[in-house]
Short mmCIF file of C-alpha atoms and ligand atoms in Angstrom, two decimals:
data_model
loop_
_atom_site.label_atom_id
_atom_site.label_comp_id
_atom_site.label_asym_id
_atom_site.label_seq_id
_atom_site.Cartn_x
_atom_site.Cartn_y
_atom_site.Cartn_z
CA MET A 1 -79.79 6.87 137.28
CA SER A 2 -81.30 10.23 137.39
CA PHE A 3 -84.89 10.81 136.75
CA PRO A 4 -86.29 11.66 134.40
CA PRO A 5 -83.57 9.89 132.37
CA PRO A 6 -82.29 11.84 129.21
CA SER A 7 -84.12 11.14 126.02
CA ARG A 8 -82.66 8.62 123.41
CA ARG A 9 -82.65 11.26 120.92
CA SER A 10 -80.65 13.52 123.07
CA ALA A 11 -77.80 11.16 122.84
CA VAL A 12 -76.02 12.94 120.16
CA ALA A 13 -72.25 12.98 119.81
CA PRO A 14 -70.39 15.93 121.26
CA PHE A 15 -69.01 18.54 118.94
CA ILE A 16 -65.24 17.68 119.57
CA ALA A 17 -64.03 21.00 118.13
CA MET A 18 -65.96 22.78 121.07
CA ASP A 19 -64.42 20.36 123.74
CA VAL A 20 -60.93 21.15 122.19
CA LEU A 21 -61.76 24.86 122.64
CA ALA A 22 -62.68 24.11 126.41
CA GLU A 23 -59.40 22.59 126.78
CA ALA A 24 -57.70 25.31 125.19
CA ARG A 25 -59.48 27.99 127.30
CA ALA A 26 -58.59 26.04 130.39
CA LEU A 27 -54.82 25.97 129.57
CA GLU A 28 -55.20 29.81 128.77
CA ARG A 29 -56.62 30.58 132.28
CA GLN A 30 -53.39 28.66 133.60
CA GLY A 31 -51.36 31.40 131.70
CA ARG A 32 -50.60 29.53 128.50
CA ARG A 33 -50.61 31.33 125.15
CA ILE A 34 -52.67 29.00 122.61
CA VAL A 35 -52.72 29.25 119.06
CA HIS A 36 -56.31 28.49 117.92
CA MET A 37 -56.64 26.34 114.65
CA GLU A 38 -59.55 24.49 115.81
CA LEU A 39 -62.45 26.66 115.32
CA GLY A 40 -64.06 27.90 112.03
CA GLU A 41 -64.68 31.26 113.11
CA PRO A 42 -63.35 34.48 111.31
CA GLY A 43 -60.66 36.41 113.07
CA ALA A 44 -62.30 39.72 111.97
CA PRO A 45 -65.14 41.34 113.60
CA ALA A 46 -68.47 41.95 111.54
CA PRO A 47 -68.30 44.83 109.01
CA GLN A 48 -67.86 48.21 110.45
CA ALA A 49 -71.27 49.24 108.89
CA VAL A 50 -73.12 46.27 110.30
CA ARG A 51 -71.73 47.21 113.84
CA ALA A 52 -72.74 51.02 113.27
CA ALA A 53 -76.18 50.14 112.14
CA ALA A 54 -76.71 47.72 115.20
CA GLU A 55 -75.75 50.77 117.54
CA ARG A 56 -78.09 53.16 115.70
CA ALA A 57 -80.84 50.64 115.88
CA LEU A 58 -80.29 50.16 119.69
CA ARG A 59 -80.24 53.89 120.34
CA GLU A 60 -83.43 54.57 118.30
CA GLY A 61 -85.84 52.19 120.23
CA ALA A 62 -87.23 48.96 121.13
CA ILE A 63 -86.12 45.82 119.41
CA GLY A 64 -89.26 43.78 119.03
CA TYR A 65 -90.16 40.43 117.38
CA ALA A 66 -89.61 40.39 113.67
CA GLU A 67 -91.93 38.51 111.24
CA ALA A 68 -91.61 34.74 111.35
CA LEU A 69 -90.29 34.56 107.81
CA GLY A 70 -88.01 37.43 108.51
CA ARG A 71 -88.02 41.30 107.90
CA PRO A 72 -89.37 42.08 104.60
CA GLU A 73 -86.39 44.27 103.57
CA LEU A 74 -83.92 41.64 104.42
CA ARG A 75 -85.90 39.18 102.64
CA ARG A 76 -85.74 41.38 99.55
CA ARG A 77 -82.12 42.22 99.89
CA ILE A 78 -81.09 38.71 100.23
CA ALA A 79 -83.30 37.77 96.95
CA ARG A 80 -81.40 40.37 95.05
CA HIS A 81 -77.97 38.85 96.33
CA TYR A 82 -79.02 35.83 94.26
CA ALA A 83 -79.26 38.14 91.29
CA ASP A 84 -76.16 40.09 91.96
CA ALA A 85 -73.98 37.13 92.74
CA TYR A 86 -75.14 34.37 90.73
CA GLY A 87 -77.46 35.81 88.09
CA ALA A 88 -80.27 33.56 89.50
CA GLU A 89 -83.98 34.89 89.95
CA VAL A 90 -85.19 34.13 93.23
CA SER A 91 -88.51 35.50 94.65
CA PRO A 92 -88.19 37.14 98.20
CA GLU A 93 -91.36 35.16 99.05
CA ARG A 94 -89.09 32.09 98.98
CA VAL A 95 -86.53 33.53 101.39
CA VAL A 96 -86.77 32.59 104.99
CA VAL A 97 -84.41 34.41 107.63
CA THR A 98 -83.21 32.01 110.22
CA THR A 99 -81.24 31.65 113.45
CA GLY A 100 -78.00 30.93 111.64
CA SER A 101 -77.95 28.28 109.20
CA SER A 102 -78.22 25.73 112.22
CA GLY A 103 -81.88 26.98 112.56
CA ALA A 104 -82.24 26.65 108.96
CA PHE A 105 -81.47 22.96 108.82
CA VAL A 106 -84.06 22.32 111.75
CA LEU A 107 -86.69 24.17 109.97
CA ALA A 108 -85.83 22.48 106.49
CA PHE A 109 -85.77 19.05 107.87
CA LEU A 110 -88.82 19.44 109.75
CA ALA A 111 -90.74 20.98 106.90
CA ALA A 112 -89.62 18.49 104.19
CA LEU A 113 -89.18 15.24 106.08
CA ASP A 114 -91.01 12.72 108.00
CA PRO A 115 -89.43 10.82 111.07
CA GLY A 116 -87.23 8.06 109.90
CA ALA A 117 -86.50 9.64 106.62
CA ARG A 118 -83.05 8.49 105.33
CA VAL A 119 -80.71 11.60 104.51
CA ALA A 120 -77.37 11.06 102.71
CA LEU A 121 -74.54 13.13 103.79
CA THR A 122 -70.86 12.91 103.35
CA ALA A 123 -68.21 11.55 105.74
CA PRO A 124 -66.20 13.41 106.47
CA GLY A 125 -68.44 16.22 106.94
CA TYR A 126 -69.70 18.96 109.22
CA PRO A 127 -70.45 17.01 112.64
CA ALA A 128 -73.84 18.90 113.39
CA TYR A 129 -75.52 17.57 110.35
CA ALA A 130 -75.65 13.97 111.80
CA ASN A 131 -76.43 15.38 115.21
CA ILE A 132 -79.48 17.49 114.09
CA LEU A 133 -80.71 14.49 112.22
CA ALA A 134 -80.32 12.15 114.85
CA ALA A 135 -82.19 14.65 117.23
CA LEU A 136 -84.97 14.86 114.82
CA GLY A 137 -85.41 11.12 114.50
CA LEU A 138 -84.08 10.96 110.97
CA GLU A 139 -81.54 8.42 109.60
CA PRO A 140 -78.06 9.41 108.31
CA ALA A 141 -76.70 7.56 105.39
CA PHE A 142 -73.13 8.32 105.21
CA ILE A 143 -71.43 8.54 101.84
CA GLU A 144 -67.57 8.12 102.22
CA ILE A 145 -65.50 10.67 100.33
CA ALA A 146 -61.73 10.39 99.86
CA ARG A 147 -58.81 12.10 98.38
CA GLU A 148 -59.24 10.36 95.19
CA THR A 149 -62.59 12.28 94.13
CA ARG A 150 -60.83 15.57 95.73
CA PHE A 151 -63.36 14.95 98.64
CA ALA A 152 -66.20 15.96 96.53
CA PRO A 153 -69.40 13.84 96.44
CA THR A 154 -70.62 12.47 93.10
CA ALA A 155 -73.99 11.92 91.69
CA ALA A 156 -72.97 8.07 91.01
CA ALA A 157 -72.36 7.67 94.75
CA LEU A 158 -75.55 9.13 95.68
CA GLU A 159 -77.46 6.99 92.99
CA ALA A 160 -75.78 3.85 94.38
CA ALA A 161 -76.77 4.67 98.00
CA HIS A 162 -80.39 5.20 96.76
CA ARG A 163 -80.40 2.07 94.85
CA GLN A 164 -79.34 0.14 97.89
CA ARG A 165 -81.89 1.58 100.13
CA ARG A 166 -84.31 4.46 99.22
CA LEU A 167 -83.18 8.11 100.24
CA GLN A 168 -85.60 10.81 101.04
CA ALA A 169 -82.87 13.52 101.10
CA VAL A 170 -79.53 14.64 100.38
CA LEU A 171 -77.46 17.08 102.32
CA LEU A 172 -74.39 18.44 101.01
CA ALA A 173 -72.05 21.46 101.26
CA SER A 174 -69.80 23.14 98.61
CA PRO A 175 -67.24 24.53 99.72
CA ALA A 176 -67.29 21.81 102.42
CA ASN A 177 -66.36 21.60 106.03
CA PRO A 178 -63.89 20.09 106.96
CA THR A 179 -62.05 19.65 103.61
CA GLY A 180 -62.80 22.99 101.74
CA ALA A 181 -63.69 20.87 98.77
CA MET A 182 -66.22 22.35 96.02
CA ILE A 183 -68.40 20.30 93.64
CA GLU A 184 -67.63 21.26 90.26
CA SER A 185 -70.54 22.62 88.00
CA GLY A 186 -70.96 19.74 86.06
CA GLU A 187 -71.23 17.32 88.83
CA LEU A 188 -73.51 19.68 90.84
CA ALA A 189 -75.90 19.75 87.77
CA LYS A 190 -76.04 15.81 87.65
CA ILE A 191 -76.61 15.66 91.43
CA CYS A 192 -79.47 18.05 91.20
CA ALA A 193 -80.89 16.06 88.14
CA PHE A 194 -80.73 12.83 90.10
CA CYS A 195 -82.57 14.31 93.00
CA ALA A 196 -85.13 15.83 90.62
CA GLU A 197 -85.86 12.75 88.92
CA ALA A 198 -85.67 10.38 91.88
CA GLY A 199 -87.87 12.64 93.93
CA VAL A 200 -85.09 13.11 96.58
CA VAL A 201 -85.01 16.48 98.65
CA LEU A 202 -81.95 18.29 97.97
CA VAL A 203 -80.53 20.52 100.94
CA SER A 204 -77.57 22.63 99.58
CA ASP A 205 -75.53 24.06 102.55
CA GLU A 206 -73.93 27.36 100.81
CA ILE A 207 -72.56 28.58 103.98
CA TYR A 208 -69.15 28.98 102.71
CA HIS A 209 -70.04 30.79 99.71
CA GLY A 210 -67.85 33.83 98.84
CA LEU A 211 -64.90 31.88 100.34
CA SER A 212 -63.48 30.28 97.31
CA TYR A 213 -59.89 30.73 96.02
CA ALA A 214 -59.97 29.45 92.48
CA GLN A 215 -63.42 29.47 90.87
CA PRO A 216 -66.60 31.27 92.08
CA CYS A 217 -69.21 29.44 93.96
CA GLU A 218 -72.34 28.18 92.09
CA THR A 219 -75.49 27.84 93.93
CA ALA A 220 -77.89 24.67 93.43
CA LEU A 221 -80.65 27.06 92.51
CA THR A 222 -78.83 27.48 89.17
CA HIS A 223 -79.69 23.75 88.32
CA SER A 224 -82.77 23.27 90.60
CA ARG A 225 -85.86 25.22 91.54
CA GLU A 226 -86.74 22.35 94.27
CA ALA A 227 -83.43 22.45 96.08
CA ILE A 228 -83.60 23.93 99.53
CA VAL A 229 -80.73 26.22 99.74
CA VAL A 230 -79.26 27.21 103.22
CA ASN A 231 -76.77 30.14 103.74
CA SER A 232 -75.55 32.20 106.61
CA PHE A 233 -74.10 35.56 107.72
CA SER A 234 -71.63 33.56 109.89
CA LYS A 235 -68.59 32.90 107.57
CA TYR A 236 -68.18 35.33 104.64
CA TYR A 237 -69.73 38.06 106.50
CA ALA A 238 -67.94 37.36 109.69
CA MET A 239 -71.11 37.47 111.82
CA THR A 240 -70.83 34.01 113.90
CA GLY A 241 -72.31 35.44 117.15
CA TRP A 242 -75.21 37.42 115.50
CA ARG A 243 -77.09 34.11 114.78
CA LEU A 244 -78.33 34.99 111.44
CA GLY A 245 -78.81 32.75 108.50
CA TRP A 246 -81.29 32.17 105.73
CA LEU A 247 -82.80 29.47 103.53
CA VAL A 248 -84.48 29.65 100.07
CA ALA A 249 -87.38 27.25 99.89
CA PRO A 250 -89.50 25.95 97.12
CA GLU A 251 -92.96 27.64 97.13
CA GLY A 252 -94.76 24.69 98.74
CA LEU A 253 -92.56 24.64 101.84
CA VAL A 254 -92.56 28.50 102.74
CA ARG A 255 -95.99 28.39 104.61
CA PRO A 256 -95.20 25.22 106.58
CA ILE A 257 -91.62 26.52 107.55
CA GLU A 258 -93.37 29.87 108.50
CA ARG A 259 -95.70 27.85 110.90
CA LEU A 260 -92.77 25.68 112.36
CA GLN A 261 -90.85 29.04 112.90
CA GLN A 262 -93.54 30.92 114.52
CA SER A 263 -93.64 28.24 117.27
CA LEU A 264 -89.88 27.08 117.31
CA ALA A 265 -88.13 30.68 117.45
CA ILE A 266 -91.00 33.31 116.78
CA SER A 267 -88.31 35.00 114.63
CA ALA A 268 -84.75 35.22 114.00
CA PRO A 269 -82.99 38.01 116.13
CA THR A 270 -84.39 41.44 115.05
CA LEU A 271 -81.18 43.46 115.91
CA ALA A 272 -79.11 41.06 113.70
CA GLN A 273 -81.73 41.43 110.87
CA ILE A 274 -81.63 45.19 110.84
CA ALA A 275 -77.86 45.29 110.96
CA ALA A 276 -77.20 42.50 108.28
CA LEU A 277 -78.76 44.59 105.54
CA ASP A 278 -75.27 46.70 105.45
CA ALA A 279 -73.43 43.28 105.40
CA PHE A 280 -74.28 43.16 101.61
CA GLU A 281 -72.81 46.75 100.95
CA ALA A 282 -69.34 45.93 102.83
CA THR A 283 -67.93 44.06 99.83
CA ALA A 284 -64.52 46.05 100.06
CA GLU A 285 -64.15 45.27 103.77
CA LEU A 286 -65.02 41.61 103.47
CA GLU A 287 -62.88 41.07 100.27
CA ALA A 288 -59.80 42.36 102.33
CA VAL A 289 -60.44 39.71 105.03
CA LYS A 290 -60.80 37.12 102.52
CA ALA A 291 -57.46 38.06 101.01
CA GLY A 292 -55.98 37.59 104.42
CA TYR A 293 -57.37 34.03 104.16
CA ALA A 294 -56.08 33.42 100.84
CA ARG A 295 -52.61 34.34 101.99
CA SER A 296 -52.81 31.97 105.17
CA ARG A 297 -53.91 29.41 102.62
CA ALA A 298 -50.92 30.04 100.71
CA LEU A 299 -48.60 29.68 103.70
CA MET A 300 -50.25 26.37 104.79
CA LEU A 301 -49.98 25.00 101.34
CA GLU A 302 -46.34 25.67 101.48
CA ARG A 303 -45.51 24.80 105.22
CA LEU A 304 -47.83 21.90 106.04
CA PRO A 305 -46.07 19.37 103.65
CA GLN A 306 -42.63 20.62 105.11
CA LEU A 307 -43.75 19.49 108.41
CA GLY A 308 -44.82 16.02 107.24
CA PHE A 309 -48.52 16.94 106.90
CA ASP A 310 -48.47 16.32 103.01
CA ASP A 311 -51.47 14.14 102.51
CA PHE A 312 -54.43 16.42 101.74
CA ALA A 313 -56.34 17.64 98.66
CA PRO A 314 -55.59 21.44 98.48
CA PRO A 315 -58.98 23.04 99.54
CA ASP A 316 -60.85 24.93 96.92
CA GLY A 317 -62.69 27.17 99.57
CA ALA A 318 -63.82 27.69 103.19
CA PHE A 319 -60.70 27.99 105.59
CA TYR A 320 -59.67 24.47 106.50
CA PHE A 321 -57.28 21.86 105.77
CA TYR A 322 -58.17 18.19 106.26
CA VAL A 323 -55.02 16.39 106.69
CA ASP A 324 -54.27 12.71 106.78
CA VAL A 325 -51.99 12.26 109.66
CA SER A 326 -51.45 8.25 109.47
CA ARG A 327 -47.78 8.65 109.44
CA PHE A 328 -48.04 10.22 112.74
CA THR A 329 -50.91 8.51 114.52
CA ALA A 330 -53.99 6.19 114.31
CA ASP A 331 -55.55 8.33 117.18
CA SER A 332 -56.07 11.84 116.00
CA ALA A 333 -57.96 12.84 119.35
CA ALA A 334 -54.70 11.61 121.61
CA PHE A 335 -52.54 13.52 118.92
CA CYS A 336 -54.42 16.66 118.98
CA ARG A 337 -54.43 16.68 122.82
CA ARG A 338 -50.56 16.21 122.89
CA MET A 339 -50.40 18.95 120.16
CA LEU A 340 -52.46 21.29 122.46
CA GLU A 341 -50.44 20.41 125.62
CA GLU A 342 -46.85 20.34 124.20
CA ALA A 343 -46.89 22.75 121.31
CA GLY A 344 -49.76 25.16 122.35
CA VAL A 345 -51.81 24.68 118.99
CA ALA A 346 -55.27 23.65 119.19
CA ALA A 347 -56.68 21.61 116.11
CA THR A 348 -59.59 19.48 115.76
CA PRO A 349 -59.29 15.71 115.60
CA GLY A 350 -60.96 14.11 112.26
CA VAL A 351 -63.12 11.89 114.44
CA ASP A 352 -65.40 14.85 114.82
CA PHE A 353 -66.10 14.83 111.01
CA ASP A 354 -65.65 10.89 110.35
CA ARG A 355 -66.46 8.49 112.98
CA ALA A 356 -65.10 5.76 111.17
CA ARG A 357 -62.06 7.01 109.55
CA GLY A 358 -61.23 10.18 111.37
CA GLY A 359 -58.72 8.68 113.75
CA ARG A 360 -56.26 9.19 110.93
CA ALA A 361 -57.09 12.82 110.27
CA VAL A 362 -56.86 16.38 111.77
CA ARG A 363 -58.60 19.57 110.60
CA PHE A 364 -56.56 22.77 110.80
CA SER A 365 -58.52 25.97 110.55
CA TYR A 366 -56.80 29.11 109.15
CA ALA A 367 -59.71 31.36 109.95
CA GLY A 368 -57.96 33.28 112.62
CA PRO A 369 -55.44 36.30 112.25
CA GLU A 370 -52.61 35.76 109.75
CA ALA A 371 -50.00 36.20 112.47
CA GLU A 372 -51.46 33.59 114.60
CA ILE A 373 -51.51 31.10 111.62
CA ARG A 374 -47.84 31.74 111.11
CA LEU A 375 -47.06 31.23 114.85
CA GLY A 376 -49.06 28.06 115.01
CA LEU A 377 -46.95 26.57 111.89
CA ASP A 378 -43.78 27.73 113.51
CA ARG A 379 -44.74 25.97 116.76
CA LEU A 380 -45.65 22.92 114.85
CA ALA A 381 -42.39 22.87 113.26
CA ASN A 382 -40.57 23.02 116.69
CA TRP A 383 -42.86 20.39 118.10
CA LEU A 384 -42.03 18.03 115.20
CA GLY A 385 -38.43 19.01 115.31
CA LYS A 386 -38.62 20.41 112.00
CA SER A 387 -36.70 23.98 112.60
CA GLY A 388 -39.08 26.63 113.45
CA ASP A 389 -38.29 29.87 115.12
CA ALA A 390 -40.85 30.41 117.76
CA ALA A 391 -40.85 29.56 121.21
CA LEU A 392 -43.38 27.15 122.73
C1 PLP B 401 -70.79 23.49 107.01
C2 PLP B 401 -71.35 24.17 108.02
N1 PLP B 401 -72.78 24.45 107.99
C3 PLP B 401 -73.22 25.07 108.98
C4 PLP B 401 -72.74 25.81 110.01
C5 PLP B 401 -73.34 26.42 111.11
O1 PLP B 401 -73.27 27.86 111.26
P1 PLP B 401 -74.14 28.98 111.59
O2 PLP B 401 -75.20 28.20 112.44
O3 PLP B 401 -73.37 29.89 112.37
O4 PLP B 401 -74.94 29.61 110.39
C6 PLP B 401 -71.19 25.60 110.03
C7 PLP B 401 -70.43 26.08 111.22
O5 PLP B 401 -69.20 25.93 111.34
C8 PLP B 401 -70.64 24.86 108.97
O6 PLP B 401 -69.27 24.59 109.08
#
């Protein structure tokens, strides 16, 4: 055993999508052409105006630290976004700029919860949630969701979990990863009411807002002043590597979050903060990117069932399909490995999102370029012997 041994809290599960990516890259180094449907990363670059603003800022001078809570212009602009997009009034003082939404979760949990607190989250759900909770000494309370409720968590299920053993917080996302499911407005209102009445902290991950295909997204702030809302420039704004996100906190948590941020990160990246101001003006470009996702989604809706991948709830938003593959396998990790090696298509096994039931599910991302999604579907058709036209 090495000394010092790793801490117990570092024993978090690997993020399997990243492992699949590493295997795919290894095959690419051997000369294979791989279609990437494993990662939730926009195929498009950051908006042109964002990149131009970053170039200007680099030419003009030093990029120093920013204020721990974020550059005031950006905090004001984010606050205005709530008025523009949702008709919700948010004071800039409640906005904190973070290192992606990932940084926002760490700040929110540290500021709002003591060690050992129980946090409800869905299974399937975004794998990093449980890993962040584990690393911070918090206890995940998994709420199983299924196709019957269109993979949306309900207030009733949360109340039942709370009755069984007291929850200190609820963490949910709408649209969600890996299912693309959205919580409909009435249910979201009930969840917010339950949290307020029971004194449970609600953390609403709104990172996929802007990427919904049937109805507009609704912020938890519409129903609750106490909710902690987390968002990011990574998805709709196509700025994953800029590592920029934000949270909206209740007034009483802002100063604790500021103190934590001062010591944990000092500030979110200044260059990204300067450039991100322009992301809010790039609507035409970003809506064109979104129209591409909508076309890929329609193609997937049509073609996946023809391939035998017919057990899924049509996703409301984000850029994923979470498909039950029990008719092919009970070991989705092995299935995805074969799919990668034999068909040259990378996808993420469900065990990443649902440790108990994910062996029977696969997540396909359609965030990449449209032509790649089409090629991926053709390859899968060939692989499964369902008449496709692409060479492997
Ligand atoms: C649901 C969800 N939340 C949060 C994140 C983290 O994103 P970032 O830290 O880039 O904002 C992701 C990334 O895929 C996600 O899917």
